[in-house]
mmCIF file of C-alpha atoms in Angstrom:
data_model
loop_
_atom_site.group_PDB
_atom_site.id
_atom_site.type_symbol
_atom_site.label_atom_id
_atom_site.label_comp_id
_atom_site.label_asym_id
_atom_site.label_seq_id
_atom_site.Cartn_x
_atom_site.Cartn_y
_atom_site.Cartn_z
ATOM 1 C CA MET A 3 -41.491 -38.374 23.668
ATOM 2 C CA ASN A 4 -40.707 -40.950 26.027
ATOM 3 C CA ALA A 5 -38.226 -40.938 28.741
ATOM 4 C CA LEU A 6 -35.428 -43.521 27.014
ATOM 5 C CA ARG A 7 -35.556 -41.098 23.842
ATOM 6 C CA ARG A 8 -34.952 -37.873 25.910
ATOM 7 C CA LEU A 9 -32.010 -39.719 27.396
ATOM 8 C CA ARG A 10 -30.348 -40.598 24.371
ATOM 9 C CA ILE A 11 -30.764 -37.072 22.763
ATOM 10 C CA ARG A 12 -29.357 -35.749 25.869
ATOM 11 C CA ALA A 13 -26.203 -38.204 25.820
ATOM 12 C CA ILE A 14 -26.207 -37.201 21.887
ATOM 13 C CA VAL A 15 -25.941 -33.332 22.799
ATOM 14 C CA LEU A 16 -23.741 -34.005 25.204
ATOM 15 C CA ALA A 17 -21.157 -35.800 23.703
ATOM 16 C CA LEU A 18 -21.404 -33.254 20.593
ATOM 17 C CA ALA A 19 -20.374 -30.712 23.305
ATOM 18 C CA THR A 20 -17.435 -32.502 24.756
ATOM 19 C CA LEU A 21 -15.983 -33.157 21.461
ATOM 20 C CA LEU A 22 -16.572 -28.951 20.584
ATOM 21 C CA LEU A 23 -15.075 -28.228 23.973
ATOM 22 C CA GLY A 24 -11.996 -30.791 23.199
ATOM 23 C CA ALA A 25 -11.394 -28.946 19.467
ATOM 24 C CA CYS A 26 -11.588 -25.658 21.107
ATOM 25 C CA SER A 27 -8.763 -26.556 23.924
ATOM 26 C CA LEU A 28 -6.419 -28.041 20.826
ATOM 27 C CA LEU A 29 -7.192 -25.512 18.264
ATOM 28 C CA GLY A 30 -6.289 -22.679 20.899
ATOM 29 C CA ARG A 31 -7.640 -19.136 20.609
ATOM 30 C CA PRO A 32 -6.872 -17.455 17.416
ATOM 31 C CA GLU A 33 -4.193 -14.731 17.711
ATOM 32 C CA PRO A 34 -4.897 -11.020 17.608
ATOM 33 C CA LEU A 35 -4.450 -9.569 14.770
ATOM 34 C CA VAL A 36 -2.522 -6.164 14.312
ATOM 35 C CA ILE A 37 -2.920 -3.645 12.273
ATOM 36 C CA LEU A 38 -0.533 -1.454 10.506
ATOM 37 C CA ALA A 39 -1.350 1.893 9.586
ATOM 38 C CA PRO A 40 2.010 3.839 8.292
ATOM 39 C CA ARG A 41 1.858 7.484 8.167
ATOM 40 C CA ALA A 42 2.079 9.520 4.853
ATOM 41 C CA PRO A 43 5.379 12.301 5.258
ATOM 42 C CA MET A 44 4.199 16.077 5.187
ATOM 43 C CA MET A 45 5.695 17.869 2.441
ATOM 44 C CA THR A 46 5.335 21.363 0.375
ATOM 45 C CA LEU A 47 6.943 22.427 -2.923
ATOM 46 C CA ASP A 48 8.720 25.864 -2.986
ATOM 47 C CA ALA A 49 5.765 28.288 -3.426
ATOM 48 C CA GLY A 50 7.222 29.015 -6.885
ATOM 49 C CA LEU A 51 7.194 25.802 -8.462
ATOM 50 C CA ALA A 52 3.556 25.449 -8.092
ATOM 51 C CA VAL A 53 1.665 24.824 -11.276
ATOM 52 C CA ASP A 54 -1.939 25.682 -12.360
ATOM 53 C CA TRP A 55 -2.896 22.499 -13.799
ATOM 54 C CA SER A 56 -4.939 19.283 -12.158
ATOM 55 C CA ILE A 57 -3.541 15.595 -11.495
ATOM 56 C CA GLN A 58 -5.390 12.605 -11.082
ATOM 57 C CA ILE A 59 -4.059 9.788 -9.011
ATOM 58 C CA GLN A 60 -5.172 6.583 -10.492
ATOM 59 C CA ARG A 61 -4.892 3.355 -8.261
ATOM 60 C CA PRO A 62 -1.419 1.286 -8.473
ATOM 61 C CA MET A 63 -1.832 -1.976 -10.589
ATOM 62 C CA ALA A 64 -0.374 -4.592 -8.875
ATOM 63 C CA ASP A 65 0.471 -8.706 -9.258
ATOM 64 C CA GLN A 66 -2.232 -11.159 -6.883
ATOM 65 C CA MET A 67 0.311 -11.100 -3.985
ATOM 66 C CA ARG A 68 0.518 -7.543 -3.453
ATOM 67 C CA ASP A 69 -3.049 -6.420 -4.335
ATOM 68 C CA SER A 70 -3.842 -7.529 -0.773
ATOM 69 C CA ASP A 71 -3.474 -6.263 2.877
ATOM 70 C CA ARG A 72 -0.824 -8.810 4.167
ATOM 71 C CA VAL A 73 2.642 -7.765 4.910
ATOM 72 C CA LEU A 74 5.112 -9.580 2.458
ATOM 73 C CA VAL A 75 8.463 -11.071 3.606
ATOM 74 C CA ARG A 76 11.432 -11.610 1.023
ATOM 75 C CA ARG A 77 13.577 -14.148 2.433
ATOM 76 C CA ALA A 78 15.470 -15.238 -1.232
ATOM 77 C CA PRO A 79 14.967 -13.902 -4.448
ATOM 78 C CA ALA A 80 11.840 -15.748 -5.505
ATOM 79 C CA ARG A 81 10.417 -16.603 -2.499
ATOM 80 C CA LEU A 82 7.505 -14.251 -0.838
ATOM 81 C CA GLN A 83 6.198 -15.286 2.624
ATOM 82 C CA VAL A 84 3.495 -13.478 4.924
ATOM 83 C CA TYR A 85 4.342 -11.932 8.328
ATOM 84 C CA PRO A 86 2.417 -13.747 10.695
ATOM 85 C CA GLY A 87 -0.417 -12.087 12.806
ATOM 86 C CA VAL A 88 0.075 -8.618 11.144
ATOM 87 C CA ALA A 89 -1.580 -6.763 8.291
ATOM 88 C CA TRP A 90 -1.911 -3.283 6.800
ATOM 89 C CA LEU A 91 -4.651 -1.232 7.214
ATOM 90 C CA ASP A 92 -6.160 -1.781 3.672
ATOM 91 C CA SER A 93 -4.590 -3.486 0.386
ATOM 92 C CA VAL A 94 -1.475 -1.932 -0.614
ATOM 93 C CA PRO A 95 -2.608 -0.605 -3.702
ATOM 94 C CA GLU A 96 -5.685 1.449 -1.934
ATOM 95 C CA MET A 97 -3.708 2.350 0.765
ATOM 96 C CA LEU A 98 -0.693 3.769 -1.642
ATOM 97 C CA GLN A 99 -3.070 5.837 -3.411
ATOM 98 C CA SER A 100 -4.439 7.453 -0.541
ATOM 99 C CA MET A 101 -0.978 8.418 0.277
ATOM 100 C CA MET A 102 0.154 9.726 -2.476
ATOM 101 C CA ILE A 103 -3.051 11.705 -3.059
ATOM 102 C CA GLN A 104 -2.239 13.136 0.525
ATOM 103 C CA ALA A 105 1.252 13.741 -0.681
ATOM 104 C CA PHE A 106 -0.067 15.529 -3.773
ATOM 105 C CA ALA A 107 -2.367 17.704 -2.052
ATOM 106 C CA ASP A 108 -0.260 18.436 0.932
ATOM 107 C CA SER A 109 2.406 20.055 -1.489
ATOM 108 C CA HIS A 110 0.394 22.307 -2.196
ATOM 109 C CA GLY A 111 2.112 22.341 -5.822
ATOM 110 C CA PHE A 112 -1.171 21.738 -7.905
ATOM 111 C CA ALA A 113 -4.511 23.257 -8.914
ATOM 112 C CA SER A 114 -6.049 20.282 -7.512
ATOM 113 C CA VAL A 115 -5.618 16.956 -6.546
ATOM 114 C CA SER A 116 -8.476 13.838 -7.062
ATOM 115 C CA ARG A 117 -8.611 9.969 -7.447
ATOM 116 C CA ALA A 118 -9.668 8.668 -10.761
ATOM 117 C CA GLY A 119 -13.144 9.334 -12.314
ATOM 118 C CA ALA A 120 -14.014 12.246 -9.814
ATOM 119 C CA VAL A 121 -13.114 15.035 -11.715
ATOM 120 C CA ARG A 122 -11.705 15.939 -14.901
ATOM 121 C CA THR A 123 -7.916 17.147 -14.894
ATOM 122 C CA ARG A 124 -4.715 17.343 -17.213
ATOM 123 C CA PHE A 125 -2.862 14.908 -16.246
ATOM 124 C CA GLY A 126 -2.999 11.218 -15.078
ATOM 125 C CA LEU A 127 -0.439 9.507 -12.401
ATOM 126 C CA ASN A 128 -0.414 5.910 -13.556
ATOM 127 C CA THR A 129 1.554 3.704 -11.103
ATOM 128 C CA GLU A 130 2.822 -0.229 -11.076
ATOM 129 C CA LEU A 131 3.687 -1.684 -7.374
ATOM 130 C CA ARG A 132 6.732 -3.770 -8.187
ATOM 131 C CA SER A 133 7.787 -4.262 -4.541
ATOM 132 C CA PHE A 134 6.563 -3.147 -1.110
ATOM 133 C CA GLU A 135 8.112 -6.114 1.315
ATOM 134 C CA LEU A 136 10.387 -6.473 4.001
ATOM 135 C CA VAL A 137 13.805 -8.145 2.968
ATOM 136 C CA ASP A 138 15.270 -10.323 5.601
ATOM 137 C CA ASP A 139 18.605 -12.103 4.209
ATOM 138 C CA ALA A 140 22.004 -12.326 4.507
ATOM 139 C CA GLU A 141 22.640 -8.500 4.171
ATOM 140 C CA GLY A 142 20.072 -7.726 6.981
ATOM 141 C CA ARG A 143 16.481 -6.709 7.344
ATOM 142 C CA ARG A 144 14.921 -3.691 5.378
ATOM 143 C CA VAL A 145 12.392 -2.128 3.877
ATOM 144 C CA GLU A 146 12.185 -2.430 -0.345
ATOM 145 C CA LEU A 147 9.713 -0.245 -2.259
ATOM 146 C CA ALA A 148 9.141 -0.357 -6.118
ATOM 147 C CA LEU A 149 7.185 1.397 -8.398
ATOM 148 C CA GLN A 150 6.895 2.357 -12.332
ATOM 149 C CA ALA A 151 5.276 5.593 -12.498
ATOM 150 C CA SER A 152 3.810 6.894 -16.053
ATOM 151 C CA LEU A 153 2.447 10.725 -16.047
ATOM 152 C CA VAL A 154 -0.428 10.281 -18.712
ATOM 153 C CA HIS A 155 -2.182 13.549 -20.976
ATOM 154 C CA GLN A 156 -5.716 12.845 -20.193
ATOM 155 C CA ARG A 157 -7.689 13.934 -23.312
ATOM 156 C CA THR A 158 -5.205 12.092 -25.551
ATOM 157 C CA GLY A 159 -3.785 9.065 -23.431
ATOM 158 C CA ARG A 160 -0.285 10.257 -24.417
ATOM 159 C CA VAL A 161 2.659 8.906 -21.780
ATOM 160 C CA VAL A 162 4.309 12.453 -21.624
ATOM 161 C CA SER A 163 6.902 10.774 -19.321
ATOM 162 C CA SER A 164 7.587 7.336 -17.482
ATOM 163 C CA ARG A 165 10.218 6.651 -14.382
ATOM 164 C CA SER A 166 11.337 3.953 -12.255
ATOM 165 C CA PHE A 167 11.610 4.860 -8.437
ATOM 166 C CA THR A 168 13.290 2.447 -5.865
ATOM 167 C CA VAL A 169 13.949 3.196 -2.731
ATOM 168 C CA ARG A 170 15.291 1.190 0.380
ATOM 169 C CA SER A 171 15.333 1.966 4.435
ATOM 170 C CA GLN A 172 17.194 -0.049 7.065
ATOM 171 C CA VAL A 173 14.936 -2.549 9.680
ATOM 172 C CA LEU A 174 17.051 -0.878 12.868
ATOM 173 C CA SER A 175 15.984 -3.477 15.447
ATOM 174 C CA GLY A 176 14.104 -6.689 15.505
ATOM 175 C CA ASP A 177 10.510 -5.612 16.615
ATOM 176 C CA LEU A 178 7.429 -4.878 14.727
ATOM 177 C CA ASP A 179 7.659 -0.790 15.240
ATOM 178 C CA ALA A 180 11.256 -1.280 13.954
ATOM 179 C CA VAL A 181 9.612 -2.456 10.844
ATOM 180 C CA VAL A 182 6.881 0.184 10.577
ATOM 181 C CA LEU A 183 9.468 2.724 10.922
ATOM 182 C CA ALA A 184 11.445 1.676 8.247
ATOM 183 C CA PHE A 185 8.285 1.661 6.026
ATOM 184 C CA GLU A 186 7.725 5.322 6.786
ATOM 185 C CA SER A 187 11.252 6.169 6.392
ATOM 186 C CA ALA A 188 11.052 4.278 2.709
ATOM 187 C CA LEU A 189 7.368 6.280 1.850
ATOM 188 C CA ALA A 190 9.421 9.569 3.323
ATOM 189 C CA GLU A 191 11.950 9.032 0.708
ATOM 190 C CA LEU A 192 9.989 7.568 -2.331
ATOM 191 C CA LEU A 193 6.345 10.374 -1.911
ATOM 192 C CA PRO A 194 8.320 13.529 -2.681
ATOM 193 C CA GLN A 195 10.739 12.278 -5.535
ATOM 194 C CA LEU A 196 7.100 11.063 -7.069
ATOM 195 C CA VAL A 197 5.620 14.934 -6.653
ATOM 196 C CA GLN A 198 8.515 16.279 -7.486
ATOM 197 C CA TRP A 199 9.139 14.502 -10.801
ATOM 198 C CA ALA A 200 5.496 14.553 -11.680
ATOM 199 C CA ARG A 201 5.405 18.365 -11.272
ATOM 200 C CA ASP A 202 8.780 18.629 -13.257
ATOM 201 C CA ALA A 203 7.496 16.001 -16.041
ATOM 202 C CA GLY A 204 3.844 18.071 -16.260
ATOM 203 C CA GLN A 205 5.102 21.121 -16.908
ATOM 204 C CA VAL A 206 8.038 20.190 -19.144
ATOM 205 C CA SER A 207 5.377 18.737 -21.375
ATOM 206 C CA ILE A 208 3.449 21.758 -21.351
ATOM 207 C CA GLU A 209 6.170 24.122 -22.135
ATOM 208 C CA ARG A 210 6.935 21.653 -25.192
ATOM 209 C CA ASP A 211 3.758 20.900 -26.345
ATOM 210 C CA GLY A 212 2.028 23.889 -25.369
ATOM 211 C CA ARG A 213 -1.593 24.063 -23.371
ATOM 212 C CA SER A 214 -3.643 21.661 -25.551
#
């Protein structure tokens, strides 16, 4: 390789390096992503309410927007946006399933609590996630969680009971920590309701239909 060719190659490399540095300068460094990990509430059923049957917690169904780790913000009835720079620890259905399993297990109200497919159980809890978002509108900032739940007899596939749950929690200030606290407050209201309802609905079904 002669000297002239080496000089040409060096000039091309320097030009490319300059272009890359300029692009980095224009784009800037990406903002660090903040990972949110809300805590599930601790709860215990009255010892006299514990049942001797087991329950399996299915992964919640969700639409494409909610089946992700994005934190959603609703500023109008028909418009969802993504909260910039933050994400949930896991996809919302996976995170909610883990929280439900923890809440059911911590209640000490069931013979056993498991994920879908782990063991054979008497009942399964099927849920559909309809809302899991921050609402920011003329009425203020609040968190809204909505869930449709069905308790299913596993052997027959029969739905023994269904119920819709909706809870809201006000966001008390403008920072991100207040948003997380509002989600935790809403979950602390939703999950105990869900556990108590599933326990009661399953027991009513057994007493009505027998232990088949």
